[in-house]
Coordinates of C-alpha atoms and ligand atoms in Angstrom, one line a residue:
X1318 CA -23.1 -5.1 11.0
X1319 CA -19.9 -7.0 10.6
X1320 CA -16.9 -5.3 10.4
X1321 CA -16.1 -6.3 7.1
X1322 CA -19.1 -4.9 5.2
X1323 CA -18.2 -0.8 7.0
X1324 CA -17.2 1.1 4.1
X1325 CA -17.9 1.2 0.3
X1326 CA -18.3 -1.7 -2.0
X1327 CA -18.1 -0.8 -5.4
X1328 CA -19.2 -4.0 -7.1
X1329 CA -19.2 -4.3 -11.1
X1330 CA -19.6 -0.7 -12.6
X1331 CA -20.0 -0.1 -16.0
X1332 CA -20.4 3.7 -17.3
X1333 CA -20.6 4.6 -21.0
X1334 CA -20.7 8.1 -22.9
X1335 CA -22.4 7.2 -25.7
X1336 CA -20.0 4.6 -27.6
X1337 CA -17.2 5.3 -24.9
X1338 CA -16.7 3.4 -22.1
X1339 CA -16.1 5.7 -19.1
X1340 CA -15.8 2.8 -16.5
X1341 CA -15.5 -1.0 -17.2
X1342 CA -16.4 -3.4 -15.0
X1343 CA -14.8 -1.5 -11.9
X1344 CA -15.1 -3.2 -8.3
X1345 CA -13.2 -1.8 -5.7
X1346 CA -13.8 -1.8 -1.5
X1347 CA -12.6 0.9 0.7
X1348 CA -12.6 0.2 4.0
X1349 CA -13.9 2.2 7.1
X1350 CA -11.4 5.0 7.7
X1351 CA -9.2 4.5 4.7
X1352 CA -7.5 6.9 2.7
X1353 CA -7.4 6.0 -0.7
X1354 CA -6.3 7.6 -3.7
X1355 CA -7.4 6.8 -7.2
X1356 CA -4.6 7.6 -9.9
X1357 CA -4.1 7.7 -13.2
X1358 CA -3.5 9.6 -16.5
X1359 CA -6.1 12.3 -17.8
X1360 CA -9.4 11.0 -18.8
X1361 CA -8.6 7.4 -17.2
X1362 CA -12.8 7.7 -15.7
X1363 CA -11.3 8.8 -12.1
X1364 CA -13.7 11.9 -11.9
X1365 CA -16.8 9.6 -13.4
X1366 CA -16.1 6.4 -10.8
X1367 CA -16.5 9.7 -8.3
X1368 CA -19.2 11.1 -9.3
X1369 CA -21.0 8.0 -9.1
X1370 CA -19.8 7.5 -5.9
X1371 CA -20.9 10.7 -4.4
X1372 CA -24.2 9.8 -6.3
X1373 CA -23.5 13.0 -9.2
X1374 CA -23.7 10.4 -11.7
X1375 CA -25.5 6.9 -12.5
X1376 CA -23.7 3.8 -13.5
X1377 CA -25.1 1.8 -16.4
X1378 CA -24.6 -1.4 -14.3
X1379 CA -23.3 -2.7 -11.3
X1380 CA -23.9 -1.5 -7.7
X1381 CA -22.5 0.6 -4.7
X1382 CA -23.0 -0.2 -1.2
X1383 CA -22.3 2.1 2.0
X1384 CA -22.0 -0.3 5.4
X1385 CA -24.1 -3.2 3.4
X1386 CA -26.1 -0.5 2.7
X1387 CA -27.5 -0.9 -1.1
X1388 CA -27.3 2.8 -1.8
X1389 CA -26.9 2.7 -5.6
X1390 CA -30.3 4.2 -6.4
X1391 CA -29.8 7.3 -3.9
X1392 CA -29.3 11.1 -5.2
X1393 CA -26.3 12.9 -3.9
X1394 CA -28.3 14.6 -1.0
X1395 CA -29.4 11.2 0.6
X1396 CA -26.0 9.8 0.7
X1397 CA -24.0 11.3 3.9
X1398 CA -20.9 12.6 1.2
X1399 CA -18.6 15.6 1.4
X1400 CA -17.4 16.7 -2.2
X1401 CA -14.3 18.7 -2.7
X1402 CA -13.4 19.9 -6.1
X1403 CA -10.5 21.3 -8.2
X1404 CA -11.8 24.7 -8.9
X1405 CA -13.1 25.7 -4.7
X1406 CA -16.6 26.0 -6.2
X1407 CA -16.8 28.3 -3.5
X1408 CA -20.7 30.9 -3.1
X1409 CA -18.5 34.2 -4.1
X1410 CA -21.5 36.2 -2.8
X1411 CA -21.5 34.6 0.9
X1412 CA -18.8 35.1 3.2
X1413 CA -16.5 32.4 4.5
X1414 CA -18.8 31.5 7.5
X1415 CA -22.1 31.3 5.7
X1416 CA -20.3 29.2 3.0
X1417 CA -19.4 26.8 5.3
X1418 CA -22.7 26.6 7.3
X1419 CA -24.4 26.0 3.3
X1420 CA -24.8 23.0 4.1
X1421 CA -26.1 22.5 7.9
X1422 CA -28.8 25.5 6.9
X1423 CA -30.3 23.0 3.9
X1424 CA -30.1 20.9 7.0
X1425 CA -32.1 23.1 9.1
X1426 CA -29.7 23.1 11.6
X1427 CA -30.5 25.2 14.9
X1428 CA -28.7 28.3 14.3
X1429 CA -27.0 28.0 17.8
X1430 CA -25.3 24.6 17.0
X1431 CA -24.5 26.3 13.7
X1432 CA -22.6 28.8 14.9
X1433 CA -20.7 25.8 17.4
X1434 CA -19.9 23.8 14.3
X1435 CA -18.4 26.3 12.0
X1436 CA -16.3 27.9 14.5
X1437 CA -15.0 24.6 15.7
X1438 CA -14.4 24.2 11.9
X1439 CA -12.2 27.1 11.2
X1440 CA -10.6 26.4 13.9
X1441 CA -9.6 23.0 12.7
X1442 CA -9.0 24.2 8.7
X1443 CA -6.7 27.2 10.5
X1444 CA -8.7 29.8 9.3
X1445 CA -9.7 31.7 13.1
X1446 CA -10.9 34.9 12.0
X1447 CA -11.4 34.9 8.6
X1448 CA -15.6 33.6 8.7
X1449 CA -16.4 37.3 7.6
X1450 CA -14.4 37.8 4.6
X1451 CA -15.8 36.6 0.8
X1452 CA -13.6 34.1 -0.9
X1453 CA -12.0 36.7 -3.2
X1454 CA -10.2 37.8 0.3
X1455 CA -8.3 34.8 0.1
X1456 CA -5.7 33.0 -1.4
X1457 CA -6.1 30.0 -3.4
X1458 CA -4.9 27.6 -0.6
X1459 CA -6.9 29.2 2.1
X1460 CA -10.2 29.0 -0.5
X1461 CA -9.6 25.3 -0.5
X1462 CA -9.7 24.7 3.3
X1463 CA -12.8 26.3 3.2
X1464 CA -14.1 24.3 0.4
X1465 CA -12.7 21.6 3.2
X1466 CA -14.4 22.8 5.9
X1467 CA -17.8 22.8 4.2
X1468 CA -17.8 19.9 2.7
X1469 CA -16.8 17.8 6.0
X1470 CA -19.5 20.1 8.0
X1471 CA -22.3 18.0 7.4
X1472 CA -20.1 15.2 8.6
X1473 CA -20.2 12.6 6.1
X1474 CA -19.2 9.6 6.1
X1475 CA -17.2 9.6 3.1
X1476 CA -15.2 12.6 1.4
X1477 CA -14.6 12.6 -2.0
X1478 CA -11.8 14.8 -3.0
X1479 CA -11.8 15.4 -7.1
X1480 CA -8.1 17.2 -7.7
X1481 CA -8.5 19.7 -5.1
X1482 CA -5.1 21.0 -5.0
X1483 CA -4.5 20.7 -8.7
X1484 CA -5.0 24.1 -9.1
X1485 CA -2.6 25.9 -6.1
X1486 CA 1.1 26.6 -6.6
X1487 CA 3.9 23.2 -5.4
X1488 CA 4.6 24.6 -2.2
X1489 CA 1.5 25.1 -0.8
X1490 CA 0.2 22.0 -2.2
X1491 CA 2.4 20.0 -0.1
X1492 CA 1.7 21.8 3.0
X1493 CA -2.2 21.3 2.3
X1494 CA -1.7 17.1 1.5
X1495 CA 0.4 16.9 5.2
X1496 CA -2.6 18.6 6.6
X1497 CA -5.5 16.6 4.6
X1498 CA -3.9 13.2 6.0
X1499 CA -3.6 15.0 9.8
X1500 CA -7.5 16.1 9.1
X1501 CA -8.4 12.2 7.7
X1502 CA -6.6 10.4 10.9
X1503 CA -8.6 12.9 13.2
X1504 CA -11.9 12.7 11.8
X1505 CA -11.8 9.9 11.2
X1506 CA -13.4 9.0 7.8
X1507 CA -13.2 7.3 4.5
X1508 CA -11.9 9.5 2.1
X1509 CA -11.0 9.0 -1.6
X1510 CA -8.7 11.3 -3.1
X1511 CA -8.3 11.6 -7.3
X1512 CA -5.1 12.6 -8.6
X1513 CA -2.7 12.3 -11.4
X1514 CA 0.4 13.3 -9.6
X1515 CA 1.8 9.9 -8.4
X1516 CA 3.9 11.8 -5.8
X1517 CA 0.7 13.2 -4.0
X1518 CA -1.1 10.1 -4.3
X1519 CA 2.1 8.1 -2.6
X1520 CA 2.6 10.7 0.2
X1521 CA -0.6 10.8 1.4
X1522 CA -3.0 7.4 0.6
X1523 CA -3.0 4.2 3.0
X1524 CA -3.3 2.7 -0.8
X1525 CA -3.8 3.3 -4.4
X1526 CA -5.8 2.3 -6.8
X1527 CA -3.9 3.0 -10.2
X1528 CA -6.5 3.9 -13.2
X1529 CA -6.3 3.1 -16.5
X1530 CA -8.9 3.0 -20.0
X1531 CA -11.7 2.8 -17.2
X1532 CA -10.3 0.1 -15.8
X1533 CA -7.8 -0.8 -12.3
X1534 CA -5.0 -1.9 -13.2
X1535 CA -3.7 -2.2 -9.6
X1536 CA -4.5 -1.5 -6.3
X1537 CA -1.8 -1.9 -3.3
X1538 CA -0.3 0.3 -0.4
X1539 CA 2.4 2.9 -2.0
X1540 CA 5.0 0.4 -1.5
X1541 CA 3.5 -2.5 -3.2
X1542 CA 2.4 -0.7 -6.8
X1543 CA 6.0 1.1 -6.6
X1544 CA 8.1 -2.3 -5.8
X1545 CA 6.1 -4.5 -7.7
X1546 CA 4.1 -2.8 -10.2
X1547 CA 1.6 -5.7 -11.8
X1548 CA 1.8 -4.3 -15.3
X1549 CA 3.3 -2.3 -17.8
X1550 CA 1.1 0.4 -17.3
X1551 CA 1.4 1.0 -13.7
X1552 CA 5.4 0.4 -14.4
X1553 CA 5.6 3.4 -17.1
X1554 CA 2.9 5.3 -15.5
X1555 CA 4.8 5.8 -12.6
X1556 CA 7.2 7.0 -14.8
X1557 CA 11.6 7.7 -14.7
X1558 CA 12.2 4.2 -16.3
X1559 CA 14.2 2.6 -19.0
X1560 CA 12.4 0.3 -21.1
X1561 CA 14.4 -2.2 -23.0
X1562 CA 13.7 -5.1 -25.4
X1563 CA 14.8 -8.3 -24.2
X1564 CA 14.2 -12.1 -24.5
X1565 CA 13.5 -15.2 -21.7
X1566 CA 14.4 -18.4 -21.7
X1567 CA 14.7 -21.1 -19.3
X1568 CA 13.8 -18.7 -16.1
X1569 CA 16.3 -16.2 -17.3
X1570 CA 15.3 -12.7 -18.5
X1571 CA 18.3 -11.7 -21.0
X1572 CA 19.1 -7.6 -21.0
X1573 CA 21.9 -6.7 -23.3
X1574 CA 22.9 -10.6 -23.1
X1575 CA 23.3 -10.1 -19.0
X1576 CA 21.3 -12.6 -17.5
X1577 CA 18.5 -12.3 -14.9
X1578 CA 16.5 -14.7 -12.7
X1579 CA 13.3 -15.0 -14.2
X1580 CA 11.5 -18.0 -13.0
X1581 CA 7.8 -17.1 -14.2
X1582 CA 9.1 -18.3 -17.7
X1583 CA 10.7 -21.4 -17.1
X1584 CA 10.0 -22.9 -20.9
X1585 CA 12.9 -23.7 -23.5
X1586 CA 11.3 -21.5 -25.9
X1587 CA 12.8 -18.0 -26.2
X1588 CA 10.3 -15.4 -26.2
X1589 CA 10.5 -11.5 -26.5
X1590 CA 9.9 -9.8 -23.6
X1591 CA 10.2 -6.1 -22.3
X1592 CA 12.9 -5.4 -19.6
X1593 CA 12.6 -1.9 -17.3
X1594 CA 14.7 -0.8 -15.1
X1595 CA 14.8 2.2 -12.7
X1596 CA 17.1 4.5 -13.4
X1597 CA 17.7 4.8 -9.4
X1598 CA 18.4 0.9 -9.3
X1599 CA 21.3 1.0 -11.4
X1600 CA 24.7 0.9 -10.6
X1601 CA 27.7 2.9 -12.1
X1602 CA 31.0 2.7 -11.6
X1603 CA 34.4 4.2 -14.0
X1604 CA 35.9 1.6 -16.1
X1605 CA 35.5 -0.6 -19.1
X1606 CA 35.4 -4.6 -18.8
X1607 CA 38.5 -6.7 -18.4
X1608 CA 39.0 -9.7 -20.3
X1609 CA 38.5 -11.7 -16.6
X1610 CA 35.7 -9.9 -16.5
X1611 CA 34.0 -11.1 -19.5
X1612 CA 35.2 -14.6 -18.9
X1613 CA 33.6 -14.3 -15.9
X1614 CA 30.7 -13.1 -17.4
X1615 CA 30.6 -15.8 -19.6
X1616 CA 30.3 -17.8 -16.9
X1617 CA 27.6 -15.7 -15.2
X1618 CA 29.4 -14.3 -12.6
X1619 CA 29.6 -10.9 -13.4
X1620 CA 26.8 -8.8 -14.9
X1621 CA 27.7 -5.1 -15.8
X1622 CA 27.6 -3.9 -19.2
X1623 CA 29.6 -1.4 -20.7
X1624 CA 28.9 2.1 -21.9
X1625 CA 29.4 5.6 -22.1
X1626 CA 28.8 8.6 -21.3
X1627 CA 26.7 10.7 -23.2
X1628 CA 25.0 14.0 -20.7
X1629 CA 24.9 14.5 -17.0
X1630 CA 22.7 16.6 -15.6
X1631 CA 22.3 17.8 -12.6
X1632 CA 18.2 18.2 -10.8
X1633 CA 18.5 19.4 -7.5
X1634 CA 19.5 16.4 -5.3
X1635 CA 19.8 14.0 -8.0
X1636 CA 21.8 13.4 -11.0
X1637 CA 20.8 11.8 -13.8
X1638 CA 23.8 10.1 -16.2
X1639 CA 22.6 9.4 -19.9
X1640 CA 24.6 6.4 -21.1
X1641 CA 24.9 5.0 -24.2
X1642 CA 25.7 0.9 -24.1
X1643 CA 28.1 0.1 -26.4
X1644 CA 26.3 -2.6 -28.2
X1645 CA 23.5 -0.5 -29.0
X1646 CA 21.9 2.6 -29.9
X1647 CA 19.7 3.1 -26.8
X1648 CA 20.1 5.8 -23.9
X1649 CA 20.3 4.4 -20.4
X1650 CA 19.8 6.7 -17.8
X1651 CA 21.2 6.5 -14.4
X1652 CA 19.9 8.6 -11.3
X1653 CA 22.7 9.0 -8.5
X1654 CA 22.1 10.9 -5.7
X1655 CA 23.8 14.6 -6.4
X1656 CA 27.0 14.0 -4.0
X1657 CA 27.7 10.8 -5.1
X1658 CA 28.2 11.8 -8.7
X1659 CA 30.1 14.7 -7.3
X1660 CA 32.6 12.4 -6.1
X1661 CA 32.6 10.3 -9.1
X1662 CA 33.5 13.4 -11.6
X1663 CA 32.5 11.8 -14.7
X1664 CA 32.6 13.0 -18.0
X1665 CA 31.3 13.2 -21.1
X1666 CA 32.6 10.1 -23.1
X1667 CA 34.0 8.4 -20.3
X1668 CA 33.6 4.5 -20.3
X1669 CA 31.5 3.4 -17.4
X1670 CA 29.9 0.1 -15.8
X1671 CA 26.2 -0.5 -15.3
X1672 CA 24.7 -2.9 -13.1
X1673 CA 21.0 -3.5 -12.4
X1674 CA 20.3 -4.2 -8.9
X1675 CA 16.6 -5.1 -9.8
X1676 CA 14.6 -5.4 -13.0
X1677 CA 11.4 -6.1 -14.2
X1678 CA 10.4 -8.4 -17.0
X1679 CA 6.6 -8.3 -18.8
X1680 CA 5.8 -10.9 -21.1
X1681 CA 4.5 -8.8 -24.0
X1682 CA 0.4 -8.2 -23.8
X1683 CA -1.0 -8.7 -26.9
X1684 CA -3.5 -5.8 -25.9
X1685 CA -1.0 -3.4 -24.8
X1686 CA 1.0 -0.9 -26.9
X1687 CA 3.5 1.6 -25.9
Ligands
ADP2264 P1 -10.4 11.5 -15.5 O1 -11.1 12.2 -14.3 O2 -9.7 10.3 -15.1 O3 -9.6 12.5 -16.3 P2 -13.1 11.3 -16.5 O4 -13.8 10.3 -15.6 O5 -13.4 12.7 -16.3 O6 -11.6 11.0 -16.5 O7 -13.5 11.0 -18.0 C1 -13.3 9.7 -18.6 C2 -13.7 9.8 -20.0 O8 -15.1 9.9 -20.1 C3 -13.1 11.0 -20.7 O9 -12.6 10.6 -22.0 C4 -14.2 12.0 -20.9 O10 -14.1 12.7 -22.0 C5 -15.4 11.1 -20.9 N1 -16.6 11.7 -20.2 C6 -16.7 12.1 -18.9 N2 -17.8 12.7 -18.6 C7 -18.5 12.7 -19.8 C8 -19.8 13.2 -20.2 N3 -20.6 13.8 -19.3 N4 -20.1 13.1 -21.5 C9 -19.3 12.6 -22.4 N5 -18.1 12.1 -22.1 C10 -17.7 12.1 -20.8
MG2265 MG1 -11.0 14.1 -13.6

């Protein structure tokens, strides 16, 4: 086997319920040893690509393949796949240990190298000591990494991970994602991890697939779909932007009548377009424009646009200023990092600059509404 085929190739899936359609046309490879997470909004068809993966669930078209490995027609128990999911799904009835030796028993494991494995196993999930309690001795984070530690006991190739922390409080969810990726790099395998939460999907996945109406809309490492998200979707899904309505024309974007390089239109024709910006990638600074200023301006030198300011508010190590410009009735909003707007002192009403240090221009899609 060439290197190249090791891992899954999800070629063409189609999955309807009914007149719906849960998956459209979804291909997708994850390499050998990847961690990849698949995100998007609620009801996007994360949880059916998944199942269909883990072989829960049949595709109405279109195949899978395991290591060039045609494995679209196998049930769950023939593929070698680990399932975690949001609610521990734990046996209440069987203590911690049994729970994870479920599956090496339905294996017929020897009961010597049974014993080995799952005390290697809570070793490794942290949980030394804890095999003869029942899952209602534990806490919700603890339940998971048994859920973990019993789904990766059979060894499979690939785990599939279906929200699991979704459920657990924000603190020990972040501990439990550090440890998931430490876990991952030491065993070694190809997991796939669903999420909506774009900050647990960014922190932890070599890349991600953003989800969308069944479809991908993009796939890249967590630098590429933030930096350069390829639609509008991905751009408001990952969410804190201002969205304003522009025009291009001639390979410049125009925001407010400040010009921006634009060179994927380079036609005479004006054409509406959509203009986003970050609040984080925004400049402010006190002041209103000179009159050199908007000669310059005029020239297209200078490329700040006046406003002012309508709210700050303060969230924990940022703060976000709510601007209004003065030529229209929009709210901007500005994110500064909590000391420097400290040292700025703004107020309400004050008159302030605004300068994007990077936009984003779409085109407007015909088959995409806001
Ligand atoms: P996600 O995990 O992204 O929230 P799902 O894959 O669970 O999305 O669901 C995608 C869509 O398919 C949803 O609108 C859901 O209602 C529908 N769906 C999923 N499973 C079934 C099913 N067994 N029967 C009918 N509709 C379903
Ligand atoms: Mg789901």
């Amino acid at each position: 086997m060439n290197e190249q085929s090791r891992g899954i190739h999800i070629r063409d899936i189609s999955k309807s319920f009914g007149a719906f359609k849960a998956l459209d046309h979804v291909s997708l490879e994850v390499p050998q040893g990847t961690l990849l997470a698949l995100l998007g909004p609620s009801g996007s068809g994360k949880t059916t690509l998944l199942r269909i993966i883990a072989g829960l669930e049949w595709p109405d078209a279109g195949t899978i393949e395991e290591d060039g490995t045609n494995i679209t027609d196998r049930h769950a128990r023939q593929r070698e796949v680990g399932f975690v999911f949001q609610h521990y799904a734990l046996f209440r009835h069987m203590s911690v240990f049994e729970n994870i030796a479920f599956g090496l028993r339905v294996r017929a494991v020897p009961q010597r190298e049974i014993v080995a494995r799952v005390n290697e196993l809570l070793h490794l999930v942290r949980l030394e000591g804890l095999g003869q309690r029942k899952p209602s001795q534990l806490s919700g984070g603890q339940r998971q990494r048994v859920a973990l530690a019993r789904a990766i006991a059979i060894r499979p190739k690939i785990l599939l991970l279906d929200e699991p922390f979704g459920a657990l409080d924000a603190k020990v969810r972040v501990e439990l994602r550090q440890w998931l990726r430490r876990l991952h790099d030491e065993i070694g395998m190809t997991s796939i991890f669903v999420t909506h939460d774009q900050e647990e999907a960014f922190e932890l996945a070599d890349e991600v697939v953003v989800m969308n109406h069944g479809k991908i809309e993009q796939r890249g490492t967590p630098d590429e779909v933030f930096d350069q998200p390829a639609t509008p979707f991905v751009m408001d899904f990952l969410g804190n932007v201002n969205l304003f309505h522009g025009r291009v024309e001639k390979g410049q974007a125009f925001w407010h009548g400040i010009p921006i390089a634009y060179p994927d239109y380079p036609h005479a024709e004006a054409k509406a377009a959509r203009v986003y910006l970050r609040p984080h990638e925004l400049e402010l600074v006190r002041g209103t424009k000179s009159a050199s200023i908007e000669n310059k301006e005029q020239s297209g030198q200078e490329q700040s646009l006046s406003a002012h300011v309508l709210r700050i508010t303060r969230n924990g190590a940022i703060t976000r200023i709510s601007c209004r410009p003065h030529d229209s009735e929009s709210e901007l909003h500005v994110d500064l990092p909590a000391e420097a707007a400290r040292s700025l002192a703004l107020e309400t009403g004050e008159n302030v600059l605004i300068t994007p240090r990077n936009v984003r221009v779409f085109l407007p899609d015909p088959e995409y509404v806001i």
